[in-house]
CSV table of N, CA, C and O in Angstrom, one decimal:
chain,number,residue,atom,x,y,z
G,814,MET,N,113.0,103.1,83.2
G,814,MET,CA,111.9,103.9,82.7
G,814,MET,C,111.1,103.1,81.7
G,814,MET,O,109.9,103.3,81.5
G,815,ALA,N,111.8,102.2,81.0
G,815,ALA,CA,111.1,101.4,80.0
G,815,ALA,C,110.1,100.4,80.7
G,815,ALA,O,109.0,100.2,80.2
G,816,MET,N,110.4,99.9,81.9
G,816,MET,CA,109.5,99.1,82.6
G,816,MET,C,108.3,99.9,83.0
G,816,MET,O,107.2,99.3,82.9
G,817,PHE,N,108.5,101.1,83.4
G,817,PHE,CA,107.3,101.9,83.8
G,817,PHE,C,106.5,102.2,82.6
G,817,PHE,O,105.2,102.3,82.7
G,818,ALA,N,107.1,102.4,81.4
G,818,ALA,CA,106.3,102.7,80.2
G,818,ALA,C,105.5,101.5,79.8
G,818,ALA,O,104.3,101.6,79.4
G,819,LEU,N,106.1,100.3,80.0
G,819,LEU,CA,105.3,99.1,79.7
G,819,LEU,C,104.2,98.9,80.6
G,819,LEU,O,103.1,98.6,80.2
G,820,MET,N,104.4,99.2,81.9
G,820,MET,CA,103.3,99.1,82.9
G,820,MET,C,102.2,100.1,82.6
G,820,MET,O,101.0,99.8,82.7
G,821,LEU,N,102.6,101.3,82.2
G,821,LEU,CA,101.7,102.3,81.8
G,821,LEU,C,100.8,101.8,80.6
G,821,LEU,O,99.6,102.0,80.7
G,822,VAL,N,101.4,101.3,79.6
G,822,VAL,CA,100.7,100.9,78.4
G,822,VAL,C,99.7,99.8,78.7
G,822,VAL,O,98.5,99.8,78.4
G,823,VAL,N,100.2,98.8,79.4
G,823,VAL,CA,99.3,97.6,79.8
G,823,VAL,C,98.2,98.0,80.7
G,823,VAL,O,97.0,97.7,80.4
G,824,ALA,N,98.5,98.8,81.8
G,824,ALA,CA,97.5,99.1,82.7
G,824,ALA,C,96.4,100.1,82.2
G,824,ALA,O,95.2,100.0,82.4
G,825,GLU,N,96.9,101.1,81.4
G,825,GLU,CA,96.0,102.0,80.8
G,825,GLU,C,95.0,101.4,79.8
G,825,GLU,O,93.8,101.6,79.8
G,826,THR,N,95.6,100.5,79.0
G,826,THR,CA,94.8,99.7,78.0
G,826,THR,C,93.7,98.9,78.7
G,826,THR,O,92.5,98.9,78.3
G,827,LEU,N,94.1,98.2,79.7
G,827,LEU,CA,93.2,97.3,80.5
G,827,LEU,C,92.1,98.2,81.2
G,827,LEU,O,91.0,97.8,81.2
G,828,ALA,N,92.5,99.3,81.8
G,828,ALA,CA,91.6,100.1,82.5
G,828,ALA,C,90.5,100.7,81.5
G,828,ALA,O,89.3,100.7,81.9
G,829,VAL,N,91.0,101.2,80.4
G,829,VAL,CA,90.0,101.8,79.5
G,829,VAL,C,89.1,100.8,78.8
G,829,VAL,O,87.9,100.9,78.8
G,830,THR,N,89.6,99.7,78.4
G,830,THR,CA,88.8,98.6,77.7
G,830,THR,C,87.9,98.0,78.7
G,830,THR,O,86.7,97.7,78.4
G,831,ALA,N,88.4,97.7,79.9
G,831,ALA,CA,87.5,97.1,80.9
G,831,ALA,C,86.4,98.0,81.4
G,831,ALA,O,85.3,97.6,81.6
G,832,ALA,N,86.7,99.3,81.6
G,832,ALA,CA,85.8,100.3,82.0
G,832,ALA,C,84.6,100.5,81.0
G,832,ALA,O,83.5,100.6,81.3
G,833,ARG,N,85.0,100.5,79.7
G,833,ARG,CA,84.0,100.6,78.7
G,833,ARG,C,83.1,99.4,78.6
G,833,ARG,O,81.9,99.5,78.3
G,834,ARG,N,83.6,98.2,78.9
G,834,ARG,CA,82.8,97.0,78.8
G,834,ARG,C,81.9,96.9,80.1
G,834,ARG,O,80.8,96.5,80.0
G,835,TRP,N,82.5,97.1,81.3
G,835,TRP,CA,81.8,96.9,82.5
G,835,TRP,C,80.9,98.0,82.9
G,835,TRP,O,79.8,97.8,83.5
G,836,PHE,N,81.2,99.2,82.6
G,836,PHE,CA,80.4,100.4,82.9
G,836,PHE,C,80.2,101.3,81.7
G,836,PHE,O,80.7,102.4,81.6
G,837,PRO,N,79.3,100.8,80.8
G,837,PRO,CA,79.2,101.5,79.5
G,837,PRO,C,78.5,102.9,79.6
G,837,PRO,O,78.7,103.7,78.8
G,838,ASN,N,77.7,103.1,80.7
G,838,ASN,CA,77.0,104.4,80.8
G,838,ASN,C,77.7,105.4,81.7
G,838,ASN,O,77.1,106.4,81.9
G,839,GLU,N,78.8,105.1,82.2
G,839,GLU,CA,79.5,106.0,83.1
G,839,GLU,C,80.3,107.0,82.2
G,839,GLU,O,81.0,106.6,81.3
G,840,PRO,N,80.3,108.3,82.6
G,840,PRO,CA,81.0,109.3,81.8
G,840,PRO,C,82.4,109.5,82.1
G,840,PRO,O,83.1,110.5,81.7
G,841,TYR,N,83.0,108.6,82.9
G,841,TYR,CA,84.4,108.8,83.3
G,841,TYR,C,85.1,107.5,83.4
G,841,TYR,O,84.5,106.4,83.3
G,842,THR,N,86.5,107.5,83.4
G,842,THR,CA,87.3,106.4,83.6
G,842,THR,C,88.4,106.7,84.6
G,842,THR,O,88.7,107.9,84.8
G,843,VAL,N,89.0,105.7,85.0
G,843,VAL,CA,90.2,105.8,86.0
G,843,VAL,C,91.4,105.6,85.1
G,843,VAL,O,91.5,104.7,84.4
G,844,SER,N,92.4,106.5,85.3
G,844,SER,CA,93.6,106.5,84.6
G,844,SER,C,94.8,106.2,85.5
G,844,SER,O,94.9,106.8,86.6
G,845,VAL,N,95.7,105.4,85.1
G,845,VAL,CA,97.0,105.2,85.9
G,845,VAL,C,98.1,106.1,85.5
G,845,VAL,O,99.1,106.1,86.1
G,846,THR,N,97.9,106.9,84.5
G,846,THR,CA,98.9,107.8,84.0
G,846,THR,C,99.4,108.8,85.0
G,846,THR,O,100.6,109.0,85.1
G,847,PRO,N,98.5,109.5,85.8
G,847,PRO,CA,99.0,110.4,86.8
G,847,PRO,C,99.9,109.7,87.8
G,847,PRO,O,101.0,110.3,88.2
G,848,ALA,N,99.6,108.5,88.2
G,848,ALA,CA,100.4,107.9,89.3
G,848,ALA,C,101.8,107.5,88.7
G,848,ALA,O,102.8,107.8,89.4
G,849,ILE,N,101.8,106.9,87.5
G,849,ILE,CA,103.1,106.5,87.0
G,849,ILE,C,103.9,107.7,86.6
G,849,ILE,O,105.2,107.8,86.8
G,850,THR,N,103.3,108.8,86.0
G,850,THR,CA,104.0,110.0,85.7
G,850,THR,C,104.6,110.6,86.9
G,850,THR,O,105.8,111.1,86.9
G,851,THR,N,103.9,110.6,88.0
G,851,THR,CA,104.4,111.2,89.3
G,851,THR,C,105.6,110.4,89.8
G,851,THR,O,106.6,111.0,90.2
G,852,ILE,N,105.6,109.1,89.7
G,852,ILE,CA,106.7,108.3,90.1
G,852,ILE,C,108.0,108.7,89.3
G,852,ILE,O,109.1,108.9,89.8
G,853,ILE,N,107.8,108.7,88.0
G,853,ILE,CA,108.9,109.0,87.1
G,853,ILE,C,109.4,110.5,87.3
G,853,ILE,O,110.6,110.7,87.3
G,854,MET,N,108.4,111.4,87.6
G,854,MET,CA,108.8,112.8,87.8
G,854,MET,C,109.7,112.9,89.0
G,854,MET,O,110.6,113.7,89.0
G,855,MET,N,109.3,112.2,90.1
G,855,MET,CA,110.1,112.4,91.3
G,855,MET,C,111.5,111.7,91.2
G,855,MET,O,112.4,112.2,91.9
G,856,ARG,N,111.6,110.7,90.4
G,856,ARG,CA,112.9,110.1,90.3
G,856,ARG,C,113.8,110.6,89.1
G,856,ARG,O,115.0,110.9,89.3
G,857,TRP,N,113.2,110.8,88.0
G,857,TRP,CA,114.0,111.2,86.8
G,857,TRP,C,113.7,112.6,86.3
G,857,TRP,O,114.2,113.0,85.2
G,858,GLY,N,112.8,113.4,86.9
G,858,GLY,CA,112.5,114.7,86.5
G,858,GLY,C,111.8,114.9,85.2
G,858,GLY,O,110.7,114.2,85.0
G,859,PRO,N,112.2,115.8,84.4
G,859,PRO,CA,111.5,116.1,83.1
G,859,PRO,C,111.3,114.9,82.2
G,859,PRO,O,110.4,115.0,81.3
G,860,TRP,N,112.0,113.8,82.4
G,860,TRP,CA,111.7,112.6,81.5
G,860,TRP,C,110.3,112.1,81.7
G,860,TRP,O,109.8,111.3,80.9
G,861,ALA,N,109.6,112.6,82.7
G,861,ALA,CA,108.3,112.2,82.9
G,861,ALA,C,107.3,112.6,81.8
G,861,ALA,O,106.3,112.1,81.6
G,862,GLY,N,107.8,113.6,81.1
G,862,GLY,CA,107.0,114.1,79.9
G,862,GLY,C,106.7,113.0,78.9
G,862,GLY,O,105.7,113.0,78.3
G,863,LEU,N,107.7,112.1,78.7
G,863,LEU,CA,107.5,111.0,77.8
G,863,LEU,C,106.4,110.1,78.2
G,863,LEU,O,105.5,109.7,77.4
G,864,HIS,N,106.3,109.8,79.5
G,864,HIS,CA,105.3,108.9,80.0
G,864,HIS,C,104.0,109.6,80.1
G,864,HIS,O,102.9,109.0,79.9
G,865,ALA,N,104.0,110.9,80.3
G,865,ALA,CA,102.7,111.7,80.3
G,865,ALA,C,102.1,111.7,78.9
G,865,ALA,O,100.9,111.4,78.8
G,866,ALA,N,102.9,112.0,77.9
G,866,ALA,CA,102.3,112.0,76.6
G,866,ALA,C,102.0,110.6,76.1
G,866,ALA,O,100.9,110.4,75.5
G,867,LEU,N,102.8,109.6,76.5
G,867,LEU,CA,102.4,108.2,76.2
G,867,LEU,C,101.1,107.8,76.8
G,867,LEU,O,100.3,107.1,76.1
G,868,GLY,N,100.9,108.2,78.0
G,868,GLY,CA,99.6,107.9,78.7
G,868,GLY,C,98.4,108.4,77.9
G,868,GLY,O,97.4,107.7,77.8
G,869,GLY,N,98.5,109.7,77.5
G,869,GLY,CA,97.4,110.3,76.7
G,869,GLY,C,97.2,109.6,75.4
G,869,GLY,O,96.1,109.3,74.9
G,870,ILE,N,98.3,109.2,74.7
G,870,ILE,CA,98.2,108.5,73.4
G,870,ILE,C,97.6,107.1,73.6
G,870,ILE,O,96.7,106.7,72.8
G,871,VAL,N,98.0,106.4,74.6
G,871,VAL,CA,97.5,105.0,74.8
G,871,VAL,C,96.0,105.1,75.2
G,871,VAL,O,95.2,104.3,74.7
G,872,TYR,N,95.6,106.1,76.0
G,872,TYR,CA,94.2,106.3,76.4
G,872,TYR,C,93.4,106.5,75.1
G,872,TYR,O,92.3,105.9,75.0
G,873,CYS,N,93.8,107.4,74.3
G,873,CYS,CA,93.1,107.7,73.0
G,873,CYS,C,93.0,106.4,72.1
G,873,CYS,O,92.0,106.2,71.5
G,874,MET,N,94.1,105.7,72.0
G,874,MET,CA,94.1,104.5,71.1
G,874,MET,C,93.1,103.5,71.7
G,874,MET,O,92.4,102.9,70.9
G,875,ALA,N,93.1,103.3,73.0
G,875,ALA,CA,92.2,102.3,73.6
G,875,ALA,C,90.8,102.7,73.5
G,875,ALA,O,89.9,101.8,73.5
G,876,SER,N,90.5,104.0,73.5
G,876,SER,CA,89.1,104.4,73.5
G,876,SER,C,88.6,104.7,72.1
G,876,SER,O,87.4,105.0,72.0
G,877,GLY,N,89.4,104.7,71.1
G,877,GLY,CA,89.0,105.0,69.8
G,877,GLY,C,88.7,106.5,69.5
G,877,GLY,O,87.8,106.8,68.8
G,878,ALA,N,89.5,107.3,70.1
G,878,ALA,CA,89.3,108.8,70.0
G,878,ALA,C,89.8,109.3,68.7
G,878,ALA,O,90.5,108.7,68.0
G,879,GLY,N,89.3,110.5,68.4
G,879,GLY,CA,89.7,111.2,67.2
G,879,GLY,C,91.1,111.9,67.3
G,879,GLY,O,91.6,112.0,68.4
G,880,LEU,N,91.6,112.5,66.3
G,880,LEU,CA,92.9,113.2,66.3
G,880,LEU,C,92.9,114.3,67.3
G,880,LEU,O,93.9,114.5,68.0
G,881,LYS,N,91.9,115.2,67.4
G,881,LYS,CA,91.9,116.3,68.3
G,881,LYS,C,92.0,115.8,69.8
G,881,LYS,O,92.6,116.5,70.6
G,882,HIS,N,91.5,114.6,70.0
G,882,HIS,CA,91.6,114.1,71.4
G,882,HIS,C,93.0,113.7,71.7
G,882,HIS,O,93.4,113.8,72.9
G,883,TYR,N,93.7,113.2,70.7
G,883,TYR,CA,95.1,112.8,71.0
G,883,TYR,C,95.9,114.0,71.4
G,883,TYR,O,96.7,114.0,72.4
G,884,ILE,N,95.7,115.1,70.7
G,884,ILE,CA,96.4,116.4,71.1
G,884,ILE,C,96.0,116.9,72.5
G,884,ILE,O,96.8,117.2,73.3
G,885,ILE,N,94.7,116.8,72.7
G,885,ILE,CA,94.2,117.3,74.0
G,885,ILE,C,94.7,116.5,75.2
G,885,ILE,O,95.2,117.0,76.2
G,886,TYR,N,94.6,115.2,75.1
G,886,TYR,CA,95.1,114.3,76.2
G,886,TYR,C,96.6,114.3,76.4
G,886,TYR,O,97.1,114.4,77.5
G,887,ALA,N,97.3,114.3,75.3
G,887,ALA,CA,98.8,114.3,75.4
G,887,ALA,C,99.3,115.6,76.0
G,887,ALA,O,100.1,115.7,76.9
G,888,ALA,N,98.7,116.7,75.4
G,888,ALA,CA,99.2,118.1,76.0
G,888,ALA,C,98.7,118.3,77.4
G,888,ALA,O,99.4,118.9,78.2
G,889,GLY,N,97.5,117.8,77.7
G,889,GLY,CA,97.0,117.9,79.0
G,889,GLY,C,97.8,117.2,80.1
G,889,GLY,O,98.1,117.7,81.2
G,890,ASN,N,98.2,116.0,79.7
G,890,ASN,CA,99.1,115.2,80.6
G,890,ASN,C,100.4,115.9,80.8
G,890,ASN,O,101.0,115.8,81.8
G,891,LEU,N,100.9,116.5,79.7
G,891,LEU,CA,102.2,117.2,79.8
G,891,LEU,C,102.1,118.4,80.8
G,891,LEU,O,103.2,118.8,81.3
G,892,MET,N,101.0,118.9,81.0
G,892,MET,CA,100.8,120.0,81.9
G,892,MET,C,101.2,119.6,83.4
G,892,MET,O,101.4,120.5,84.2
G,893,SER,N,101.3,118.3,83.6
G,893,SER,CA,101.7,117.9,84.9
G,893,SER,C,103.1,118.3,85.2
G,893,SER,O,103.6,118.3,86.4
G,894,LEU,N,103.9,118.6,84.2
G,894,LEU,CA,105.3,119.0,84.4
G,894,LEU,C,105.3,120.4,85.0
G,894,LEU,O,106.4,120.7,85.6
G,895,ALA,N,104.2,121.1,85.0
G,895,ALA,CA,104.2,122.4,85.7
G,895,ALA,C,104.4,122.2,87.2
G,895,ALA,O,105.0,123.0,87.9
G,896,ALA,N,103.9,121.1,87.7
G,896,ALA,CA,104.1,120.8,89.1
G,896,ALA,C,105.5,120.6,89.5
G,896,ALA,O,106.0,121.0,90.5
G,897,LEU,N,106.3,120.0,88.6
G,897,LEU,CA,107.7,119.8,88.8
G,897,LEU,C,108.4,121.1,88.8
G,897,LEU,O,109.3,121.3,89.7
G,898,ALA,N,108.1,122.0,88.0
G,898,ALA,CA,108.7,123.3,88.0
G,898,ALA,C,108.4,124.0,89.3
G,898,ALA,O,109.2,124.7,89.9
G,899,TYR,N,107.1,123.9,89.8
G,899,TYR,CA,106.7,124.5,91.0
G,899,TYR,C,107.5,123.9,92.2
G,899,TYR,O,108.0,124.7,93.1
G,900,ILE,N,107.6,122.6,92.2
G,900,ILE,CA,108.3,122.0,93.3
G,900,ILE,C,109.8,122.4,93.3
G,900,ILE,O,110.4,122.6,94.4
G,901,ARG,N,110.4,122.4,92.2
G,901,ARG,CA,111.8,122.8,92.1
G,901,ARG,C,112.0,124.2,92.5
G,901,ARG,O,113.1,124.6,93.0
G,902,ALA,N,111.1,125.1,92.1
G,902,ALA,CA,111.2,126.5,92.5
G,902,ALA,C,111.0,126.7,94.0
G,902,ALA,O,111.6,127.6,94.6
G,903,ALA,N,110.2,125.9,94.6
G,903,ALA,CA,109.9,126.1,96.0
G,903,ALA,C,111.0,125.5,96.9
G,903,ALA,O,111.1,125.9,98.1
G,904,THR,N,111.9,124.7,96.4
G,904,THR,CA,112.9,124.1,97.3
G,904,THR,C,114.3,124.8,97.0
G,904,THR,O,114.6,125.4,96.2
């Protein structure tokens, strides 16, 4: 899981900083957090919450966001754990 966390931090930082530099007028960016969180979720279950929150924090750090954005992105990424609860309830 540490390897995935490192991949998440590096890829998210590169994606955000490169997107801001190459496409300054675009209102969106591409995030690798959902993909890595999903991989962790399918293998290790609720531990994916750490990677989901980490992805939001790294995104905000790389983009220079304010405090309220840290809370919004970290909590928003944690909502992906609802999919895990749904999948486990359906099986």
